[in-house]
CSV table of C-alpha atoms in Angstrom, one decimal:
chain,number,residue,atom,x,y,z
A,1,UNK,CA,9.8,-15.3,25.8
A,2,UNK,CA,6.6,-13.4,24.4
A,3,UNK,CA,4.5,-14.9,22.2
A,4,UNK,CA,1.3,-14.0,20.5
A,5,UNK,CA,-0.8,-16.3,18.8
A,6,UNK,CA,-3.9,-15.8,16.3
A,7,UNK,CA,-5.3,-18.9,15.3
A,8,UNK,CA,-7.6,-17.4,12.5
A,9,UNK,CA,-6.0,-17.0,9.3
A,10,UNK,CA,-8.6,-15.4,7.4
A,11,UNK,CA,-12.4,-14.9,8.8
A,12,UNK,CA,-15.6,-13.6,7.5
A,13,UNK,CA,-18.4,-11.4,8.8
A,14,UNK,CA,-21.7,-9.8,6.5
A,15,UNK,CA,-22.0,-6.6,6.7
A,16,UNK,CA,-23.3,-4.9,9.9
A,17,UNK,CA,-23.0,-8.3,12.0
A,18,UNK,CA,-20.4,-8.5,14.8
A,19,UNK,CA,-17.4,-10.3,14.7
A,20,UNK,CA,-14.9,-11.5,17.1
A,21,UNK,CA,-10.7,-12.3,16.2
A,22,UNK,CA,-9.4,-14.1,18.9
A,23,UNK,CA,-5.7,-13.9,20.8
A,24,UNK,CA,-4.0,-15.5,23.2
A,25,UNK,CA,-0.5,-14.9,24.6
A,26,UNK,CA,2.3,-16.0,27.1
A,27,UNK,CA,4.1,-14.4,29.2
A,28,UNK,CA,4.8,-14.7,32.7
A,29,UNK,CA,5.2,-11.0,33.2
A,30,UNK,CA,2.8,-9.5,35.5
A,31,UNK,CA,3.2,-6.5,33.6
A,32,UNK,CA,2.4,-6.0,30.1
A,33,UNK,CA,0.3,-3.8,27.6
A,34,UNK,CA,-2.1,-5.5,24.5
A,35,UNK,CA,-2.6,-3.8,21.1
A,36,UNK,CA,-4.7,-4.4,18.3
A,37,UNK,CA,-3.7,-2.8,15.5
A,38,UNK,CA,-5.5,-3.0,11.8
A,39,UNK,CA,-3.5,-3.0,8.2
A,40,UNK,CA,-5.3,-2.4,5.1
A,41,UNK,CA,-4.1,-3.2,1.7
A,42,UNK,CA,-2.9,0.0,1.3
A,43,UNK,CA,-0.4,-1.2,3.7
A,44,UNK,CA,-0.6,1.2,6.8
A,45,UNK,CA,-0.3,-0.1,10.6
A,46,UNK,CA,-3.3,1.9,12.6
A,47,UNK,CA,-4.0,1.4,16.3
A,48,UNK,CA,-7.1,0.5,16.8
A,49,UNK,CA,-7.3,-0.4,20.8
A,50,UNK,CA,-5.0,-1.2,23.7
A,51,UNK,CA,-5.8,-3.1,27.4
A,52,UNK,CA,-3.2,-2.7,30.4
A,53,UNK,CA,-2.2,-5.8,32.4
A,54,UNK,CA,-4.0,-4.4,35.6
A,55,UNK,CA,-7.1,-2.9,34.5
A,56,UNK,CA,-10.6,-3.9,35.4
A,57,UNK,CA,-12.7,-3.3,32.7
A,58,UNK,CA,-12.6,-4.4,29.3
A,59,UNK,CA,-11.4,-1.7,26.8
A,60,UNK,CA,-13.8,0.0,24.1
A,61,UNK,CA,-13.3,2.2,21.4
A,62,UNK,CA,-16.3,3.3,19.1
A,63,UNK,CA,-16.9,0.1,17.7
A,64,UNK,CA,-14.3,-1.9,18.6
A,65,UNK,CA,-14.2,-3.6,22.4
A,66,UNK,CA,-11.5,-5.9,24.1
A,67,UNK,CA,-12.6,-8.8,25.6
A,68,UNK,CA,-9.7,-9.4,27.8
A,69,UNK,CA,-9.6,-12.8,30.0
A,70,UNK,CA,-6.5,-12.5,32.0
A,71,UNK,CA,-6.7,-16.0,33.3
A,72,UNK,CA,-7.1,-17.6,30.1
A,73,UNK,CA,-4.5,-15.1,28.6
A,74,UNK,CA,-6.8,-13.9,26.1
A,75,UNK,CA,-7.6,-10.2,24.3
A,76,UNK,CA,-9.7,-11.0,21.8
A,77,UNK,CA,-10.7,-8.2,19.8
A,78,UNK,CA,-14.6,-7.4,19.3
A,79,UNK,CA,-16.1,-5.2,16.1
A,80,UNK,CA,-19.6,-4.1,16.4
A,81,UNK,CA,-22.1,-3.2,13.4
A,82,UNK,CA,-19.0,-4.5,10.8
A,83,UNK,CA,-18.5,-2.2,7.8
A,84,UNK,CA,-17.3,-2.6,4.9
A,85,UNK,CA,-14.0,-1.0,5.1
A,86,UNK,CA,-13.1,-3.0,8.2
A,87,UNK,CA,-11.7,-5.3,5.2
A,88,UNK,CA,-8.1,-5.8,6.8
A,89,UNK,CA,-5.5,-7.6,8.4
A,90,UNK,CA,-5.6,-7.4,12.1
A,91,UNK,CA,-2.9,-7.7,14.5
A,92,UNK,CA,-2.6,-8.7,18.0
A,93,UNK,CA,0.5,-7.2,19.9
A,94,UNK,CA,2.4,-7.1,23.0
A,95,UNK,CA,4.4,-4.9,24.4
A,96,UNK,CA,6.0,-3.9,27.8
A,97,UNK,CA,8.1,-7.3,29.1
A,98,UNK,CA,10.6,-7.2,31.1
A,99,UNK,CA,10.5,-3.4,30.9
A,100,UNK,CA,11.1,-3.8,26.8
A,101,UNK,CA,9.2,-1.4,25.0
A,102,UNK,CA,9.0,-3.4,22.1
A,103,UNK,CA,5.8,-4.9,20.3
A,104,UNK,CA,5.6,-8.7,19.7
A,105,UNK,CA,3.2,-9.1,16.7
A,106,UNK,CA,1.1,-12.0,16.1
A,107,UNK,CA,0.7,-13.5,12.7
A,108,UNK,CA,-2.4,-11.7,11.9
A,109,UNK,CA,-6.1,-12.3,10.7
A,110,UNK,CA,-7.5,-11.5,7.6
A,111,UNK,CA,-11.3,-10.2,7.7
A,112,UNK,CA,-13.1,-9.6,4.9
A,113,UNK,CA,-16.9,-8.1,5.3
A,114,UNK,CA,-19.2,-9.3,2.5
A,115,UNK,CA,-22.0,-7.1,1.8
B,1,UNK,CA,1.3,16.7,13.2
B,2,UNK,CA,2.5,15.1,10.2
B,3,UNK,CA,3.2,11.5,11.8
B,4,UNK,CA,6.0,9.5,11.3
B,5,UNK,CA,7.8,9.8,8.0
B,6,UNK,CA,9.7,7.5,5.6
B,7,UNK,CA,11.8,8.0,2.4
B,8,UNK,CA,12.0,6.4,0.4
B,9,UNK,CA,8.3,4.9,-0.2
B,10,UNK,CA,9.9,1.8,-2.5
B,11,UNK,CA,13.3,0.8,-3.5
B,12,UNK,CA,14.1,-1.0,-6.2
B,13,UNK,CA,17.8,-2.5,-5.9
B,14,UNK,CA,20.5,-4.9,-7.3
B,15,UNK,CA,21.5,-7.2,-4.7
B,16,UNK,CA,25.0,-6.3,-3.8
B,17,UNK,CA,24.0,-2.3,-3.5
B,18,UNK,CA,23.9,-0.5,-0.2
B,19,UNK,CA,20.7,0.5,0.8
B,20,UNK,CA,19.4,3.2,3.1
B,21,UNK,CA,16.3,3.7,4.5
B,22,UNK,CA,15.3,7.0,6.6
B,23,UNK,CA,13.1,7.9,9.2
B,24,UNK,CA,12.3,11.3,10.9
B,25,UNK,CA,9.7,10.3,14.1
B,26,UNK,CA,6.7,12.1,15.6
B,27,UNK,CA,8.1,15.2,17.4
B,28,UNK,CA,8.8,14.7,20.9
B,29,UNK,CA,8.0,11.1,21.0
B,30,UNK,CA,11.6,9.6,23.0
B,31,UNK,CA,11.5,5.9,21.2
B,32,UNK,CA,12.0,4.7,17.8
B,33,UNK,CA,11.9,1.6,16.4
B,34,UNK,CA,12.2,-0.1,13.0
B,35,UNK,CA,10.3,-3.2,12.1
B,36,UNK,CA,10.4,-5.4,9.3
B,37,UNK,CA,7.0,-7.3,7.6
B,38,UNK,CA,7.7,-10.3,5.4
B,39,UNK,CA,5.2,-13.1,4.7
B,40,UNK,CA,6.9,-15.7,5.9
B,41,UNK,CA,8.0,-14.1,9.4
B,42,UNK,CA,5.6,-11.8,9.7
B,43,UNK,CA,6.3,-8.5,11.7
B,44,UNK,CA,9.8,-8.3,13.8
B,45,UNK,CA,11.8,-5.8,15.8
B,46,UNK,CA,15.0,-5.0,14.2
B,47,UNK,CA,16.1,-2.5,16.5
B,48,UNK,CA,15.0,0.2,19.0
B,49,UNK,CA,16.3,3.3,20.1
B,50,UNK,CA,15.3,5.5,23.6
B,51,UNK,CA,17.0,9.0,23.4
B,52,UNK,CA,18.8,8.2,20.3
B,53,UNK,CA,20.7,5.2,22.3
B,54,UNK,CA,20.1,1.7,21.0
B,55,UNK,CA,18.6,-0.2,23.4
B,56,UNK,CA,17.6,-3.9,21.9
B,57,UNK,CA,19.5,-4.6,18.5
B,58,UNK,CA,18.2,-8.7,19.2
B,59,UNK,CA,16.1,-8.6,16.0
B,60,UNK,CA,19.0,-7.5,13.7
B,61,UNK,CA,19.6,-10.0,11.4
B,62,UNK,CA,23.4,-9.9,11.0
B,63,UNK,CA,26.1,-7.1,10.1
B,64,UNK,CA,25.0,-6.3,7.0
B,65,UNK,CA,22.3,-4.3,8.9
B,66,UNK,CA,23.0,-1.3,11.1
B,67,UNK,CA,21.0,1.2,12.1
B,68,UNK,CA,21.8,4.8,13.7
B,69,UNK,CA,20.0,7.5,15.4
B,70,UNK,CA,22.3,10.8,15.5
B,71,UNK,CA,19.6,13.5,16.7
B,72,UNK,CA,15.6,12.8,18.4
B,73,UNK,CA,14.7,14.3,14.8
B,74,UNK,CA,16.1,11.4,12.1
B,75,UNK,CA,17.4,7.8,12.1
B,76,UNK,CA,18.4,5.3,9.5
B,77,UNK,CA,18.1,1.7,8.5
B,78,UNK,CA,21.1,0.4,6.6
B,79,UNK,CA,22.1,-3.3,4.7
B,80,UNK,CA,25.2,-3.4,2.8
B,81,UNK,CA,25.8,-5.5,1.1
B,82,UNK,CA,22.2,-5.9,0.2
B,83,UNK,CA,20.6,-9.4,-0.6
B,84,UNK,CA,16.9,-10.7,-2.1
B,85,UNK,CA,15.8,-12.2,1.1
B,86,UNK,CA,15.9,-8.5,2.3
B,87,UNK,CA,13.1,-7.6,0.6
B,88,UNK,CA,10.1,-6.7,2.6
B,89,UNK,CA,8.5,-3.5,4.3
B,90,UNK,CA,10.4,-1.7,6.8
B,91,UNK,CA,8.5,0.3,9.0
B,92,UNK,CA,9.4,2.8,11.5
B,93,UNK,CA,7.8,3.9,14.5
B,94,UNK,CA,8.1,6.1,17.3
B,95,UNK,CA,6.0,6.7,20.8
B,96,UNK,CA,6.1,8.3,24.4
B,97,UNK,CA,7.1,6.3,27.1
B,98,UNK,CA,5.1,3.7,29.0
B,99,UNK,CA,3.9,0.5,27.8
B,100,UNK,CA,0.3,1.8,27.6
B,101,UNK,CA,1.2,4.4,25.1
B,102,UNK,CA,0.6,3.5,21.4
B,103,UNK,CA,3.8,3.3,18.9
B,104,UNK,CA,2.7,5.1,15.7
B,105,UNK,CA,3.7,3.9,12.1
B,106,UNK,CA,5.2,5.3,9.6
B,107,UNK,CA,4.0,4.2,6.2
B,108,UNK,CA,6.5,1.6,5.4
B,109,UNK,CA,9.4,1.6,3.0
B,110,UNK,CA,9.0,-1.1,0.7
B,111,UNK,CA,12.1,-2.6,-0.6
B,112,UNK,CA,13.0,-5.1,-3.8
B,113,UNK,CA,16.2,-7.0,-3.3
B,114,UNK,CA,16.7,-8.4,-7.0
């Protein structure tokens, strides 16, 4: 079965520093698609980033990158320059197993950016 | 576009009361799903639909929940009888096929079960 984990609870990062949230998953599904998705208080799921099973390069978006170690079974997600409003809970997902288009969600990590 | 939408925002119920939650996906997107968000289990598939046919019903918890999809345009989430552990958020989401193609959220229905 899938399973994503996020061993961070809660992390914090000053303002304009990097910071990395770490996620590691199982599957033995050569195919399979990872998501990082970003909840603010107000409660919304946004998509922040996704990585394919089979591509080469690391995925980036603005700010945020993917550091994806197949091997290890790692997609850690990486945000650049940290803002204030990146104040959230991020979640780690998989999706595409066994052909299910479903998303297997992590538990989630709480940042919070201090000024 | 106007994204996914949801009604009702929150629901305040008795336990005991049926309960129905709606959602009308993204034009054009072929999948639906609804998920539910609770502290202790965090977020879960209840059910997801592909051309309005249920496809993986695993995640719903027992027959008090069913869910429907009668046209690509509207679906809902239904418990009856309703119970307090039932409260949580619900979302709903939709996407295009492929596993590399985001799902996108609706903003979550928030239900109280007292």
């Amino acid at each position: 079965a899938q399973k994503i984990t996020q061993t961070q609870p809660g992390m914090f990062v000053q303002e304009k520093e990097a910071v990395t949230l770490d996620c590691t998953y199982d599957t033995s599904d050569p195919s399979y698609g990872l998501f990082w998705y970003k909840q603010p208080s107000s409660g919304e799921m946004i998509f922040l980033i996704y990585q394919g099973s089979y591509d080469q390069q690391n995925a980036t978006e603005g700010r945020y990158s993917l550091n994806f170690q197949k091997a290890r079974k790692s997609a850690n997600l990486v945000i650049s320059a940290s803002q204030l409003g990146d104040s959230a809970m991020y979640f780690c997902a998989m999706r595409g197993q066994g052909g299910s288009e479903k998303l297997v969600f992590g538990k989630g990590t709480k940042l919070t950016v201090n000024p | 576009d106007a994204g996914v939408i949801q009604s009702p925002r929150h629901e305040v119920t008795e336990m005991g009361q049926e309960v129905t939650l709606r959602c009308k996906p993204i034009s054009g997107h072929d999948y639906l799903f609804w998920y539910r968000q609770t502290m202790m289990r965090g977020l879960e598939l209840l059910i997801y639909f592909n051309n309005n046919v249920p496809i993986d019903d695993s995640g719903m918890p027992e027959d008090r929940f069913s869910a429907k999809m009668p046209n690509a345009s509207f679906s809902t989430l239904k418990i009856q009888p309703s119970e307090p552990r039932d409260s949580a958020v619900y979302f709903c989401a939709s996407s295009l096929p492929a596993s590399s193609v985001q799902q996108y959220f609706g903003p979550g229905t928030r239900l109280t079960v007292t």
